Amino acid sequence: MAVRVGVLGATGAVGQRLIQLLEPHPDFDIAALTASDSSAGKTYRQAAKWRVDSPIPNDIGEMTVTATEPGEVPDDIDLLFSSLPSSIGAEVEPAFCEAGYVVSSNSSNSRMAEDVPLVIPEINADHLDLLEVQRDERGWDGALVKNPNCSTITFVPTLAAIAEYGLEKVHVSTLQAVSGAGYDGVSSMEIIDNAIPYIGSEEDKLETESRKLLGEFDGAELSHNEMAVSASCNRIPTIDGHLENVWVETEDELTPADAAEAMRAFPSLDLRSSPEPLIHVFDEPDRPQPRMDRTVGDGMAIAAGGLQETPFGLQYNCLAHNTIRGAAGASVLNGELLLENGYL
Amino acid sequence: MAVRVGVLGATGAVGQRLIQLLEPHPDFDIAALTASDSSAGKTYRQAAKWRVDSPIPNDIGEMTVTATEPGEVPDDIDLLFSSLPSSIGAEVEPAFCEAGYVVSSNSSNSRMAEDVPLVIPEINADHLDLLEVQRDERGWDGALVKNPNCSTITFVPTLAAIAEYGLEKVHVSTLQAVSGAGYDGVSSMEIIDNAIPYIGSEEDKLETESRKLLGEFDGAELSHNEMAVSASCNRIPTIDGHLENVWVETEDELTPADAAEAMRAFPSLDLRSSPEPLIHVFDEPDRPQPRMDRTVGDGMAIAAGGLQETPFGLQYNCLAHNTIRGAAGASVLNGELLLENGYL
Amino acid sequence: MAVRVGVLGATGAVGQRLIQLLEPHPDFDIAALTASDSSAGKTYRQAAKWRVDSPIPNDIGEMTVTATEPGEVPDDIDLLFSSLPSSIGAEVEPAFCEAGYVVSSNSSNSRMAEDVPLVIPEINADHLDLLEVQRDERGWDGALVKNPNCSTITFVPTLAAIAEYGLEKVHVSTLQAVSGAGYDGVSSMEIIDNAIPYIGSEEDKLETESRKLLGEFDGAELSHNEMAVSASCNRIPTIDGHLENVWVETEDELTPADAAEAMRAFPSLDLRSSPEPLIHVFDEPDRPQPRMDRTVGDGMAIAAGGLQETPFGLQYNCLAHNTIRGAAGASVLNGELLLENGYL
Amino acid sequence: MAVRVGVLGATGAVGQRLIQLLEPHPDFDIAALTASDSSAGKTYRQAAKWRVDSPIPNDIGEMTVTATEPGEVPDDIDLLFSSLPSSIGAEVEPAFCEAGYVVSSNSSNSRMAEDVPLVIPEINADHLDLLEVQRDERGWDGALVKNPNCSTITFVPTLAAIAEYGLEKVHVSTLQAVSGAGYDGVSSMEIIDNAIPYIGSEEDKLETESRKLLGEFDGAELSHNEMAVSASCNRIPTIDGHLENVWVETEDELTPADAAEAMRAFPSLDLRSSPEPLIHVFDEPDRPQPRMDRTVGDGMAIAAGGLQETPFGLQYNCLAHNTIRGAAGASVLNGELLLENGYL
């Protein structure tokens, strides 16, 4: 029997992707949609400026949007997917957890909190048990799980695949798609025939979230990975798909061939939205490319390529679909992990 | 009195920019235009698929294009600007030099040859005297001077400005405009809504040319700079302007503030096409941007910004107009240096 | 049992779409791939610069490409799909027909020939019987069927839907995607931040092909429709999807509401690639849009919208996926019609 | 001596262009800048998100922005340029006129009012004397002059040039740049790899403003031109430059050659910002193009091309820079006309 779920912040860019992914999902039934107060009471069709490349599912279009407050969401919903703006998420997500809801959130608030698991299931599913600590400390019946930022998700799986060589230094330059900023995040006048070498707070997310994701959880406390990471983030005129140039220096010698082999062999999971393989490694030096490769593994795989030796260790490029694997799909996958691990 | 000059490979993208820059130039008079055999005999207007954003100067449009061979170019021409494809340049440029012409070339062949000066006047004008060695060794009456690759020119001036701190390691990621590949170099289907993390041979150019440019010439031999450079090159959907993310580790401690100061203070030259200042440093963290800043200093300045400290030294971004400062303007400037130093 | 088919010109943009559509097709088995002499002997993977957004099917990648000559294609192939450049198609398509092959061609040559059926199955399937005339006149065992130009296919179905009102005058302005010109047809320097108000020979195709398609076939001769059409064609920076602004003046009064109803009610066919409905009419005034709506009906439907009254009759916009419904899909559909009508 | 002028709505897209054009203007001195209340009190540098491709003039950057109210603007200012949003303009422009200011406005409100001159100086400078009627009726010391919408300005001069042939029917399809919608008017997610066949209220502007502009003023009343116009408007991914496909049916026979001749011969004015010639007619069939030709005549000329005969009269394409000739430059030019005609 399908779990009844809700979407907090359902009208935004990630909210729309969530609906696109959840509507045909056999384990989840969309039973609530929330948005800002100005949308409450409207049908979803009226409230959302739908811009995903498939039509609004008919029954979803006719659902009534409610305000984003615990009292407005039915009690019999077990799981909430949140794609709220960070400041709003920081306010209302704890309220939902306190009211007993389990929240799988893409919102950037609280990702680095000590008792909040930040999870990419194929990478660090064991961190999910931080929820026991969280419930103890906060006295919640519900629970709060986060997925990382889209640009973090893109490169962390490739690092995980070679982590056994001892990660020391990572330089990463990102070429990020406009959808990462939401529908109205980047105006066309800003980005056509242009690139912007700055995305507010983004570099810090890659640098800190990656170390938390690759850290060790001993059942009580989470220690972060000790590698040093420096990121430089750029916005470019692509719709979807974040491309990243990565340099990694490792403790043990690591050839491009061994790295490619490790990435190809890195295991995926048996969850419904986990792709097989997790990391698709291209032999062609000019791949991956956003428009060509962002839908590898239905947008849930990581694409990598261009592995080469440099004076500073291994260099390669990686790519992920930022609103699927990097946001909505990441939250759905965490929902599947919560279900499998008995948290629902 | 103006020097009579010719343009080798006048119909290509860089050739057109050369004409745009040379036509109003008070020191140079365009007296010959060459192209492939199939264009020879046509007027320039017929031969060139003109795509620069100002009309073909009228008198230039009516000039007759000749084949690219020494016998086809008038004897009384002193200086040739070459924007030939590399393989053709490798063949015919030496023939022109042997025939007594001085050639200021943007073509990538021979840039790393020991007796060929690779020059950015504001950075290493003293390397020009390698021409004495060149003439000795090759027995030429003419001479061959090269400017570096467009992506090299973009970041080397910023390194020169902080070289006194002791350059050790440089990581650079490039976001390069399509014009760098010539008119038909990048098809629209390849690049709209996309990025390509690979440009053939480009990374090697940044890594080797930068070390030659920042090397020392003792009057007889040129020793390359000992810094290590690793580049990762990307093509993005911008028309003009290469943007680069740079990390530099230096021997001496270097703060972002000191680096900005050093860049701002770095001297330009008194040559006609040298901008003042050479490096324009932005305080806004989201600058420089290709469409906004590629014409700083009439396209001859370097724009820099986003200076920050990282675990791996200084990080910043820089930008230059790839077909002006990075190609045609670089060759013109080398022509001005040749004139000032009495080589014409 | 599946029909064995071949693709002439398999490495080009439309050839790749043909493979993408034919490979999973239950009625057709790809048994031959041809390309230019320089590709002959290579595997398809080596020969094609694959740029469609799904990987090369594995077995296709390993097939050997042959030259585009009757002697090079196996005899037991019944049907050939042709996406050859027009001048080459004009030469070799008749040779294949003479050798007994049935050819469903997207190539623009011979579309207006009196004895060559130009067919959009949902519009004028009855024209297919022109093949009897063709075989009589040319003495062919094979047969040659054409689909129209991509920009013609986009607006003709909407005209067919309202034809009963008496078509008199049609003005049409097109905003065409770059893929319509093939992979290297439009360079990025030509089209980024730009539009080109001219596509060679395109306007004539819309004006003449539309009249042939909407003409009457009496079993012996085809008379063209008498409406007058004037087209103005533009290339814009979109990857796929031709958008068209249409004004139609009709003999009988035609309201926007009646036109929308007629388009919605226009019947599709029971062929495998025919969409249901054929014409998707949007109520939102700002639709259809290329990126949002080009995949309606898996890229085989026509999208229409913005119907309004003007001083000059009805005005509306329509859209079709130019390399699916407008090219490869159109040829496949004609192949299905040939199969259903016993021509294979 | 230069006239002291102010800019109402100085921080917006057109406001920035106004400053770019007015700052070096010998006849005008910028003495006041207004914006929304939230910007009042800030320096212009702080208040404006400057995105024009030349730096903020230094003295302008340091000016203090005031609220957009008569009491906030110095009395000794003679002329105000207004680029206010339409609804705000409708409210405050009359207040400024009543307070004695002469306003040259690009704001769309009141353009069709009977006593408000809608002027393109080279086309209908004589309409300016409607100001006498306006002052009589409204009892204003000031005055209100409007320039038309950007897409109207693009095609009206070409119609004016052939008006003597008797304009009857005009169909026009527009391909409009994103800057026409203001900085945040079109999000990048809406327009990259896309086109939008709808711009709210735009079609009506082309249809009605064109008839007013080409109407006759008899000293007391203005009668509109009787031609019928139907427009279909599209937004495409270009930064600047509106391209339009036009069909014109005329009473007298008009060949493409005669039309080209009439456009080339159409007189410009002696005003400082009027280009010479007003209409630049291209012989190349693929011109004008936005990126290549939007700066013809420093962005103040109209470019035309592709003239051809059709079943429905003359067809051609035209282009103008929408934020220069189509907005800021149009207002400045009207300011010059007001000065020359003694209204300041």
Short mmCIF file of N, CA, C and O in Angstrom, two decimals, chain C residues 294-339:
data_model
loop_
_atom_site.label_atom_id
_atom_site.label_comp_id
_atom_site.label_asym_id
_atom_site.label_seq_id
_atom_site.Cartn_x
_atom_site.Cartn_y
_atom_site.Cartn_z
N ARG C 294 7.40 20.79 -27.56
CA ARG C 294 7.83 20.05 -28.77
C ARG C 294 7.67 18.55 -28.62
O ARG C 294 7.67 17.83 -29.61
N THR C 295 7.55 18.07 -27.40
CA THR C 295 7.42 16.62 -27.24
C THR C 295 5.98 16.18 -27.01
O THR C 295 5.74 15.02 -26.65
N VAL C 296 5.03 17.06 -27.21
CA VAL C 296 3.62 16.65 -27.12
C VAL C 296 3.41 15.48 -28.07
O VAL C 296 3.88 15.49 -29.20
N GLY C 297 2.72 14.46 -27.60
CA GLY C 297 2.48 13.28 -28.44
C GLY C 297 3.77 12.62 -28.87
O GLY C 297 3.90 12.19 -30.02
N ASP C 298 4.73 12.56 -27.94
CA ASP C 298 6.06 12.00 -28.24
C ASP C 298 6.72 12.66 -29.45
O ASP C 298 7.48 12.03 -30.19
N GLY C 299 6.44 13.91 -29.63
CA GLY C 299 7.06 14.64 -30.73
C GLY C 299 6.35 14.46 -32.06
O GLY C 299 6.79 14.99 -33.07
N MET C 300 5.23 13.76 -32.05
CA MET C 300 4.51 13.50 -33.31
C MET C 300 3.23 14.32 -33.43
O MET C 300 2.60 14.33 -34.49
N ALA C 301 2.82 15.01 -32.36
CA ALA C 301 1.61 15.83 -32.45
C ALA C 301 1.96 17.25 -32.92
O ALA C 301 3.12 17.67 -32.89
N ILE C 302 0.93 17.95 -33.34
CA ILE C 302 1.05 19.37 -33.66
C ILE C 302 0.45 20.12 -32.47
O ILE C 302 -0.62 19.76 -31.98
N ALA C 303 1.13 21.14 -31.99
CA ALA C 303 0.60 21.97 -30.92
C ALA C 303 0.11 23.28 -31.52
O ALA C 303 0.77 23.83 -32.41
N ALA C 304 -1.03 23.76 -31.05
CA ALA C 304 -1.57 25.02 -31.56
C ALA C 304 -2.10 25.84 -30.40
O ALA C 304 -2.37 25.32 -29.32
N GLY C 305 -2.22 27.13 -30.61
CA GLY C 305 -2.73 28.00 -29.55
C GLY C 305 -2.82 29.44 -30.01
O GLY C 305 -2.51 29.76 -31.16
N GLY C 306 -3.27 30.28 -29.09
CA GLY C 306 -3.32 31.71 -29.37
C GLY C 306 -4.32 32.08 -30.45
O GLY C 306 -4.12 33.10 -31.14
N LEU C 307 -5.37 31.30 -30.62
CA LEU C 307 -6.34 31.60 -31.70
C LEU C 307 -7.05 32.91 -31.42
O LEU C 307 -7.56 33.12 -30.30
N GLN C 308 -7.09 33.79 -32.40
CA GLN C 308 -7.74 35.08 -32.21
C GLN C 308 -8.22 35.63 -33.54
O GLN C 308 -7.73 35.27 -34.60
N GLU C 309 -9.17 36.51 -33.44
CA GLU C 309 -9.70 37.18 -34.62
C GLU C 309 -8.83 38.39 -34.95
O GLU C 309 -8.37 39.09 -34.06
N THR C 310 -8.63 38.65 -36.22
CA THR C 310 -7.89 39.84 -36.63
C THR C 310 -8.65 40.48 -37.79
O THR C 310 -9.60 39.90 -38.30
N PRO C 311 -8.22 41.68 -38.20
CA PRO C 311 -8.87 42.28 -39.37
C PRO C 311 -8.73 41.39 -40.60
O PRO C 311 -9.45 41.56 -41.57
N PHE C 312 -7.77 40.48 -40.57
CA PHE C 312 -7.51 39.63 -41.74
C PHE C 312 -7.80 38.17 -41.43
O PHE C 312 -7.02 37.29 -41.78
N GLY C 313 -8.88 37.90 -40.77
CA GLY C 313 -9.25 36.52 -40.50
C GLY C 313 -8.60 35.99 -39.24
O GLY C 313 -8.17 36.73 -38.35
N LEU C 314 -8.51 34.69 -39.20
CA LEU C 314 -8.03 33.99 -38.02
C LEU C 314 -6.51 34.12 -37.88
O LEU C 314 -5.79 34.04 -38.86
N GLN C 315 -6.05 34.28 -36.66
CA GLN C 315 -4.61 34.24 -36.39
C GLN C 315 -4.37 33.21 -35.30
O GLN C 315 -5.13 33.12 -34.34
N TYR C 316 -3.31 32.41 -35.45
CA TYR C 316 -2.95 31.45 -34.40
C TYR C 316 -1.50 31.07 -34.55
O TYR C 316 -0.83 31.45 -35.52
N ASN C 317 -1.01 30.30 -33.58
CA ASN C 317 0.37 29.83 -33.61
C ASN C 317 0.37 28.31 -33.58
O ASN C 317 -0.50 27.70 -32.97
N CYS C 318 1.35 27.70 -34.25
CA CYS C 318 1.45 26.25 -34.18
C CYS C 318 2.91 25.84 -34.08
O CYS C 318 3.82 26.63 -34.33
N LEU C 319 3.12 24.62 -33.68
CA LEU C 319 4.47 24.13 -33.35
C LEU C 319 4.53 22.63 -33.60
O LEU C 319 3.58 21.91 -33.32
N ALA C 320 5.69 22.19 -34.13
CA ALA C 320 5.92 20.75 -34.20
C ALA C 320 7.40 20.49 -33.98
O ALA C 320 8.25 21.36 -34.18
N HIS C 321 7.70 19.30 -33.53
CA HIS C 321 9.10 18.90 -33.35
C HIS C 321 9.69 18.64 -34.73
O HIS C 321 9.30 17.70 -35.41
N ASN C 322 10.62 19.49 -35.13
CA ASN C 322 11.06 19.45 -36.52
C ASN C 322 11.86 18.22 -36.92
O ASN C 322 11.85 17.83 -38.07
N THR C 323 12.54 17.58 -35.98
CA THR C 323 13.28 16.39 -36.41
C THR C 323 12.50 15.10 -36.13
O THR C 323 12.89 14.05 -36.60
N ILE C 324 11.42 15.19 -35.36
CA ILE C 324 10.56 14.01 -35.18
C ILE C 324 9.39 14.16 -36.15
O ILE C 324 9.48 13.75 -37.30
N ARG C 325 8.29 14.79 -35.76
CA ARG C 325 7.15 14.94 -36.69
C ARG C 325 7.59 15.60 -38.00
O ARG C 325 7.05 15.30 -39.06
N GLY C 326 8.56 16.47 -37.94
CA GLY C 326 8.93 17.21 -39.14
C GLY C 326 9.95 16.53 -40.03
O GLY C 326 10.28 17.04 -41.09
N ALA C 327 10.45 15.36 -39.63
CA ALA C 327 11.47 14.73 -40.48
C ALA C 327 11.49 13.21 -40.25
O ALA C 327 10.80 12.47 -40.94
N ALA C 328 12.26 12.76 -39.26
CA ALA C 328 12.42 11.31 -39.10
C ALA C 328 11.10 10.62 -38.80
O ALA C 328 10.76 9.60 -39.40
N GLY C 329 10.33 11.19 -37.88
CA GLY C 329 9.05 10.58 -37.53
C GLY C 329 8.09 10.58 -38.72
O GLY C 329 7.29 9.65 -38.88
N ALA C 330 8.17 11.63 -39.55
CA ALA C 330 7.30 11.70 -40.73
C ALA C 330 7.63 10.57 -41.69
O ALA C 330 6.74 9.94 -42.27
N SER C 331 8.91 10.27 -41.86
CA SER C 331 9.32 9.19 -42.77
C SER C 331 8.91 7.83 -42.21
O SER C 331 8.47 6.95 -42.95
N VAL C 332 9.08 7.67 -40.90
CA VAL C 332 8.69 6.40 -40.27
C VAL C 332 7.18 6.19 -40.43
O VAL C 332 6.72 5.11 -40.79
N LEU C 333 6.42 7.25 -40.21
CA LEU C 333 4.97 7.17 -40.35
C LEU C 333 4.58 6.80 -41.78
O LEU C 333 3.69 5.97 -42.00
N ASN C 334 5.26 7.40 -42.75
CA ASN C 334 4.99 7.01 -44.13
C ASN C 334 5.34 5.54 -44.36
O ASN C 334 4.67 4.84 -45.12
N GLY C 335 6.39 5.07 -43.68
CA GLY C 335 6.73 3.65 -43.77
C GLY C 335 5.60 2.78 -43.22
O GLY C 335 5.25 1.75 -43.80
N GLU C 336 5.04 3.22 -42.12
CA GLU C 336 3.91 2.46 -41.53
C GLU C 336 2.71 2.46 -42.48
O GLU C 336 2.01 1.44 -42.61
N LEU C 337 2.47 3.57 -43.13
CA LEU C 337 1.36 3.66 -44.08
C LEU C 337 1.60 2.74 -45.28
O LEU C 337 0.68 2.07 -45.76
N LEU C 338 2.84 2.71 -45.74
CA LEU C 338 3.19 1.82 -46.86
C LEU C 338 2.95 0.37 -46.46
O LEU C 338 2.44 -0.43 -47.25
N LEU C 339 3.33 0.04 -45.24
CA LEU C 339 3.14 -1.33 -44.74
C LEU C 339 1.65 -1.66 -44.67
O LEU C 339 1.20 -2.69 -45.18
#
